mmCIF file of C-alpha atoms in Angstrom:
data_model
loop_
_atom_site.group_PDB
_atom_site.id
_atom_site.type_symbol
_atom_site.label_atom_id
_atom_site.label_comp_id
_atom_site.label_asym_id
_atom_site.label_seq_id
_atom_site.Cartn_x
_atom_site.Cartn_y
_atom_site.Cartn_z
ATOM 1 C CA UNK D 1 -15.939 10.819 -79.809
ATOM 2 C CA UNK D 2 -17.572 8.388 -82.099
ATOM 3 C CA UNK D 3 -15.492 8.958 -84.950
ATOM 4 C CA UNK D 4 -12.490 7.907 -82.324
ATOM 5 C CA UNK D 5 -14.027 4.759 -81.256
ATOM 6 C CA UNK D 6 -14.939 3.885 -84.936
ATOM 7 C CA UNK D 7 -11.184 4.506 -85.778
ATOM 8 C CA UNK D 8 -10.046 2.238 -82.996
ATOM 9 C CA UNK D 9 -12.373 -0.474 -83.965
ATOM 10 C CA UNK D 10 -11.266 -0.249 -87.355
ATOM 11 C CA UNK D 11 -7.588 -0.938 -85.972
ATOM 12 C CA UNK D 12 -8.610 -4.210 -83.745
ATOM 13 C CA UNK D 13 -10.365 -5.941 -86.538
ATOM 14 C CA UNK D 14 -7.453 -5.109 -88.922
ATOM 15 C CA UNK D 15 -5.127 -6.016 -86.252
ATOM 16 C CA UNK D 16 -5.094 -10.385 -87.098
ATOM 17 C CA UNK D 17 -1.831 -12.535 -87.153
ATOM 18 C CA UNK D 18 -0.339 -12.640 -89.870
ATOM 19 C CA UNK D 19 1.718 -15.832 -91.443
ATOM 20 C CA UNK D 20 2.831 -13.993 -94.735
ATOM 21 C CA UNK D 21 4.780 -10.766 -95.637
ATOM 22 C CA UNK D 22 5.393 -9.147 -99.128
ATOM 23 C CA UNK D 23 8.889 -9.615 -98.500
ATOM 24 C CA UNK D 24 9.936 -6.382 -101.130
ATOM 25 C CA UNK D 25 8.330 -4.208 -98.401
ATOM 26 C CA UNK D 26 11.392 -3.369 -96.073
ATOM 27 C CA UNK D 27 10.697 -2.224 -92.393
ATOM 28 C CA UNK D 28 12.273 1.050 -91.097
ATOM 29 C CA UNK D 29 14.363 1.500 -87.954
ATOM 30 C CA UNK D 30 11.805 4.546 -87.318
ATOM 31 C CA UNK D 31 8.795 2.623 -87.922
ATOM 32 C CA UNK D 32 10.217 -0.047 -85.014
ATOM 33 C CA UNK D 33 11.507 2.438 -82.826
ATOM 34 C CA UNK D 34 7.367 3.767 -83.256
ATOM 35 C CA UNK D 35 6.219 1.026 -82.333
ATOM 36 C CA UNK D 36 8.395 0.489 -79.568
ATOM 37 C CA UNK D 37 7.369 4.240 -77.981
ATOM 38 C CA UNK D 38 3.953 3.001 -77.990
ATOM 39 C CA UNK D 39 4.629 0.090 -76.116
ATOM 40 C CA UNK D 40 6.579 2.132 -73.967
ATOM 41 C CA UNK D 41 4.026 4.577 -73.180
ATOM 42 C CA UNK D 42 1.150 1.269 -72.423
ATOM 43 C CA UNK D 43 0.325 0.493 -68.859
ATOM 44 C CA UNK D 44 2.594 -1.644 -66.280
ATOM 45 C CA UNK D 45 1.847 -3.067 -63.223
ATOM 46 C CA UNK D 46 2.887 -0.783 -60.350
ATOM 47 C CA UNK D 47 4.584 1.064 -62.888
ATOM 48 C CA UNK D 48 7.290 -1.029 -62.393
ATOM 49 C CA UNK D 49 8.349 -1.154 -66.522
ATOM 50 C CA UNK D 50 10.406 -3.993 -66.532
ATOM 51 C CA UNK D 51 10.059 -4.543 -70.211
ATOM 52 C CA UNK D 52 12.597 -3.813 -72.731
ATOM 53 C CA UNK D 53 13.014 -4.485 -76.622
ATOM 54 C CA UNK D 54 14.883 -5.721 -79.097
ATOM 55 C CA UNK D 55 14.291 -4.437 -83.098
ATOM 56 C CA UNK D 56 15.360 -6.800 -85.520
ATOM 57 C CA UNK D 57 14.710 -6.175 -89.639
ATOM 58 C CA UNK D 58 18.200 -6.906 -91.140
ATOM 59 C CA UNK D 59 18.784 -10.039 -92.545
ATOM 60 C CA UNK D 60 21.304 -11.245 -90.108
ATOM 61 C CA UNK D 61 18.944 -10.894 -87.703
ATOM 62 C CA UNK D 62 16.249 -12.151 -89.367
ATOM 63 C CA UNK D 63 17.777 -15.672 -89.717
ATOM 64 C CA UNK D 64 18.476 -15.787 -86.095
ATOM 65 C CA UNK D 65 14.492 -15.541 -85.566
ATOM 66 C CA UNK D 66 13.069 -17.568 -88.198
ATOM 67 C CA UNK D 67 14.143 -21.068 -87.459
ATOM 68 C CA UNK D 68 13.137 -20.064 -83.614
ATOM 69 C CA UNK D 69 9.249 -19.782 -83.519
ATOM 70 C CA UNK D 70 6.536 -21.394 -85.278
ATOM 71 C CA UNK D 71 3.469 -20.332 -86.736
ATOM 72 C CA UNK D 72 -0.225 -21.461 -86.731
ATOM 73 C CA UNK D 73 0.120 -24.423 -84.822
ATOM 74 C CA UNK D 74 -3.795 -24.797 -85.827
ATOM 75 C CA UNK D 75 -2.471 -24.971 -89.803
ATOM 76 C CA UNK D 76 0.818 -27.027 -89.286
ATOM 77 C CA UNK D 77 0.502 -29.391 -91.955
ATOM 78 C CA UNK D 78 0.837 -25.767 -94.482
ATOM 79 C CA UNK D 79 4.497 -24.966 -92.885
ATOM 80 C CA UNK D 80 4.138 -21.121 -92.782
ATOM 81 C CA UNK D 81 5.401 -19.178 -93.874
ATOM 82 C CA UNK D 82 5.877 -19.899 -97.223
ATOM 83 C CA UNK D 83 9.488 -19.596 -98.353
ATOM 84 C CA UNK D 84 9.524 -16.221 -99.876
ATOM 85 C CA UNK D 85 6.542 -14.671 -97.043
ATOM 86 C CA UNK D 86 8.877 -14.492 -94.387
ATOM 87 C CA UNK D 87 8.499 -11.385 -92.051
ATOM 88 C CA UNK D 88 10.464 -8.598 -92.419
ATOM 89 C CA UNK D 89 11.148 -7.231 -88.813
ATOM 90 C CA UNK D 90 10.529 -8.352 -85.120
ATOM 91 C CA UNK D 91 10.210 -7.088 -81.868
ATOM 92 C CA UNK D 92 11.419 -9.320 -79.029
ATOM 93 C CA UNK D 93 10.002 -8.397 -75.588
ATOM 94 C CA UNK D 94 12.370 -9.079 -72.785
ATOM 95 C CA UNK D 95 11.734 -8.922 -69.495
ATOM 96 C CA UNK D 96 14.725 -7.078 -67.414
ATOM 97 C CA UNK D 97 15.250 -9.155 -64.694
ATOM 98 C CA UNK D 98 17.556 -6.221 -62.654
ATOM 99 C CA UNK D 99 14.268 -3.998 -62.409
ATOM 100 C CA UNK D 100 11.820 -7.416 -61.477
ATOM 101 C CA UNK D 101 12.663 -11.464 -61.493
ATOM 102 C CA UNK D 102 9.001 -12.022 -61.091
ATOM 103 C CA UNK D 103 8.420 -15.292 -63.308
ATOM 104 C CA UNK D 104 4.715 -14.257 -63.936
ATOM 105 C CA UNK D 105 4.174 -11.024 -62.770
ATOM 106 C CA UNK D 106 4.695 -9.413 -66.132
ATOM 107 C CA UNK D 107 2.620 -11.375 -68.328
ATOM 108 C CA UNK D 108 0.078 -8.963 -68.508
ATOM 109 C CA UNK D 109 2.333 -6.482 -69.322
ATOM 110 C CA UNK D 110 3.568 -8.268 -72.003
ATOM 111 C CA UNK D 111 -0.067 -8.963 -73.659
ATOM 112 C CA UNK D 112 -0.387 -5.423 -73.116
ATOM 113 C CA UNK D 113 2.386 -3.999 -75.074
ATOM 114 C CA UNK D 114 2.207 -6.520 -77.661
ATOM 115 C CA UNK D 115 -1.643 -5.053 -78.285
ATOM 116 C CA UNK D 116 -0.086 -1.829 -78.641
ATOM 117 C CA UNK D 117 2.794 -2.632 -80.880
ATOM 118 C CA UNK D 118 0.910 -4.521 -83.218
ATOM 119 C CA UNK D 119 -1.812 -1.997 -83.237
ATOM 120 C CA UNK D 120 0.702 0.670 -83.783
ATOM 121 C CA UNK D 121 1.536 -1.455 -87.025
ATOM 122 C CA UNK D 122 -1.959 -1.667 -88.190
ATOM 123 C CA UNK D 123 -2.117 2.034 -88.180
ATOM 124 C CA UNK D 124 1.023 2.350 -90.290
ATOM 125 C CA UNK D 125 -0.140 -0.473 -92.951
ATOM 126 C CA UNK D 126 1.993 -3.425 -91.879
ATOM 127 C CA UNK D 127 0.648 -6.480 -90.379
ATOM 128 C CA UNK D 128 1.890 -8.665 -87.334
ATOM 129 C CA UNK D 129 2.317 -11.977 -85.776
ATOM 130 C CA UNK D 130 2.367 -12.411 -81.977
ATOM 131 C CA UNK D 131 4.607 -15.457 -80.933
ATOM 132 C CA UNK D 132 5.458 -17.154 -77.652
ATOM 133 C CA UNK D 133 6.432 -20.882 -78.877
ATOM 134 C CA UNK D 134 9.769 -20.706 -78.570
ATOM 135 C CA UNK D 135 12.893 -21.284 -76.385
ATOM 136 C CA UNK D 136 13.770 -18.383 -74.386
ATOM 137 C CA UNK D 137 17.181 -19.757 -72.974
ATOM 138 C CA UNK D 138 17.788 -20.119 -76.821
ATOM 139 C CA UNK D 139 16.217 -17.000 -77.962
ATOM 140 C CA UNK D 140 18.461 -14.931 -75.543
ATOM 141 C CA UNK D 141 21.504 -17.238 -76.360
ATOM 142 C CA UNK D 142 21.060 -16.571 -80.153
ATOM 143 C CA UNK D 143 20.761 -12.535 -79.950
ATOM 144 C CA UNK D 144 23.536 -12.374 -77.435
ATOM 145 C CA UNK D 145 21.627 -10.720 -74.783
ATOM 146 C CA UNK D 146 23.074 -9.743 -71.312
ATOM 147 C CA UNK D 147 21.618 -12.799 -68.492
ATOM 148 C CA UNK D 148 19.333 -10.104 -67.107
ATOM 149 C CA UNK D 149 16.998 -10.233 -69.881
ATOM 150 C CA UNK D 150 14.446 -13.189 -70.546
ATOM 151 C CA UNK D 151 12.739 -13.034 -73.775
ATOM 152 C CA UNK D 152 8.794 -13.343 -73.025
ATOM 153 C CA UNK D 153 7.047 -13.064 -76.797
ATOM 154 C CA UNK D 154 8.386 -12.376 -80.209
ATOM 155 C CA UNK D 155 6.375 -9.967 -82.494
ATOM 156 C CA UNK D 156 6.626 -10.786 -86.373
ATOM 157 C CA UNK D 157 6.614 -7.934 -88.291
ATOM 158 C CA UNK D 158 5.754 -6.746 -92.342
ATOM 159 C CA UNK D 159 3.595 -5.638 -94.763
ATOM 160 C CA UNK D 160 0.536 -8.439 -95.226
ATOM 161 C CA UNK D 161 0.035 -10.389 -98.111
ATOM 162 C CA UNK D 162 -2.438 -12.834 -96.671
ATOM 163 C CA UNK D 163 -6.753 -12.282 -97.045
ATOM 164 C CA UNK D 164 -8.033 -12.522 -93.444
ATOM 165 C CA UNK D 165 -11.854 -12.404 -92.296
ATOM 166 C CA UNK D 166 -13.487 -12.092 -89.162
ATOM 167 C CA UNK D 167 -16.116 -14.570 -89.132
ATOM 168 C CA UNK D 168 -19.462 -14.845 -86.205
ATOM 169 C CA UNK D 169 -20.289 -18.220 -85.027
ATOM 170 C CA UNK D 170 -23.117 -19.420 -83.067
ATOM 171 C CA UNK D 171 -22.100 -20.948 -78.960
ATOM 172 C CA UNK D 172 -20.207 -24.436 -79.741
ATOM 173 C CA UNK D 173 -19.020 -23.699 -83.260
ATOM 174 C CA UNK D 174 -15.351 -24.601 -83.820
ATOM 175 C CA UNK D 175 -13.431 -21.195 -82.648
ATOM 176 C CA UNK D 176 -10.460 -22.811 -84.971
ATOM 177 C CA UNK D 177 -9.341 -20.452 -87.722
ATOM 178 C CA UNK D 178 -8.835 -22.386 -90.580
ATOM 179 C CA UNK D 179 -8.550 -21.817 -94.575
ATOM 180 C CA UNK D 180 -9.838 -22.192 -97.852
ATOM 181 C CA UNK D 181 -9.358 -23.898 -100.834
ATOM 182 C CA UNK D 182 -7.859 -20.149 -102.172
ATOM 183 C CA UNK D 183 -6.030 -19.352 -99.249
ATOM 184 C CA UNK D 184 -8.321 -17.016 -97.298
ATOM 185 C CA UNK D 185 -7.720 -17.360 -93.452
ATOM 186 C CA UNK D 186 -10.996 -16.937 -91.724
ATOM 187 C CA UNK D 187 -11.175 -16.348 -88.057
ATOM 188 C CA UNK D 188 -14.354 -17.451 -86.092
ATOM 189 C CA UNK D 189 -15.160 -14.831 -83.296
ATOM 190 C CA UNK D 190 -17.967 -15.791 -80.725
ATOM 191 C CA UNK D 191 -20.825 -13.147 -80.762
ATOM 192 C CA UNK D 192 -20.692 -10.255 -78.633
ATOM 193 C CA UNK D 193 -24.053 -11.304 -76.700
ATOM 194 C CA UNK D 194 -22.485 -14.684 -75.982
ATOM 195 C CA UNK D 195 -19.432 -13.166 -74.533
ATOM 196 C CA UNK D 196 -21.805 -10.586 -72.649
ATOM 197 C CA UNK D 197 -22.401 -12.361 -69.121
ATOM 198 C CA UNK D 198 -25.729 -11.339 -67.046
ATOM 199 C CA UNK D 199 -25.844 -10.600 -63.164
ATOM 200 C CA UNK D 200 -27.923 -10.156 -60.489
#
């Protein structure tokens, strides 16, 4: 049971967003359709499973994505990705509006099966981005999609390039992640004992 837990940890604290892909690393139908299954097999509210997917890792595709979403809004003045770090796949998470036009309901259950995607790509090596600045009248109108679908987050996909640490900071320390002069992206996490709220 330990070793379990221990393996799961090991996931969440490799599981950071990612702004730059090795772009020579290629990512497999199979290895989306994965990560997909796991997504498919997460919790939704009243089991309704409104959600549905898109897999994108052609170039084509790719382009339709790019110029869509934007990246570290925290780290805007760097433009990121780099030309030549772009991701490699992406997951768009629609919401089927035939099976449930709630405009909020599903939120959750998007959060949900984006922790479970990009955990899923942690586990197989790759790294991922979790997006939801963009347009999703546009989003829908650039991949075609039927009217019943509403795009709700985009998942940036690819093997990491970047050097990203988990850093502890005391209560009212910045919780901005920021860089170095080198490039490493550090990412302040509040303690667990100040996250830990007493009762009585």
């Amino acid at each position: 049971m330990k070793r379990a837990e221990m393996m799961i940890k090991d996931l969440i604290k490799k599981n950071r967003s990612v702004r730059g892909y090795d772009i020579s690393r290629e990512v497999a139908d199979e290895e989306l359709r994965e990560m997909v299954d796991c997504a498919r097999l997460s919790a939704s509210s009243v089991n309704m499973q409104p959600l549905k997917y898109v897999t994108i890792n052609t170039p084509e595709g790719r382009d339709k994505i790019i110029g869509q979403i934007s990246f570290a809004a925290k780290l805007s003045e760097l433009h990121l990705p780099i030309s030549g770090t772009e991701p490699m796949a992406y997951i768009v998470i629609c919401q089927d509006e035939n099976i449930s036009k709630s405009g909020t309901g599903y939120h959750k259950d998007a959060g949900i099966v984006a922790q479970s995607i990009t955990l899923a790509a942690a586990e197989m090596g790759l790294g991922a981005c979790i997006l939801g600045y963009f347009s999703p009248k546009e989003m829908a109108t650039s991949l075609r999609l039927a009217g019943n679908l509403r795009p709700l987050l985009v998942i940036a996909l690819g093997k990491s390039i970047e050097d990203i640490r988990i850093v502890e900071i005391e209560e009212g320390e910045s919780t901005d992640y920021y860089r170095d002069e080198n490039g490493v992206h550090y990412v302040p996490k509040r303690r667990l004992d100040d996250v830990i709220v007493e009762w009585e």
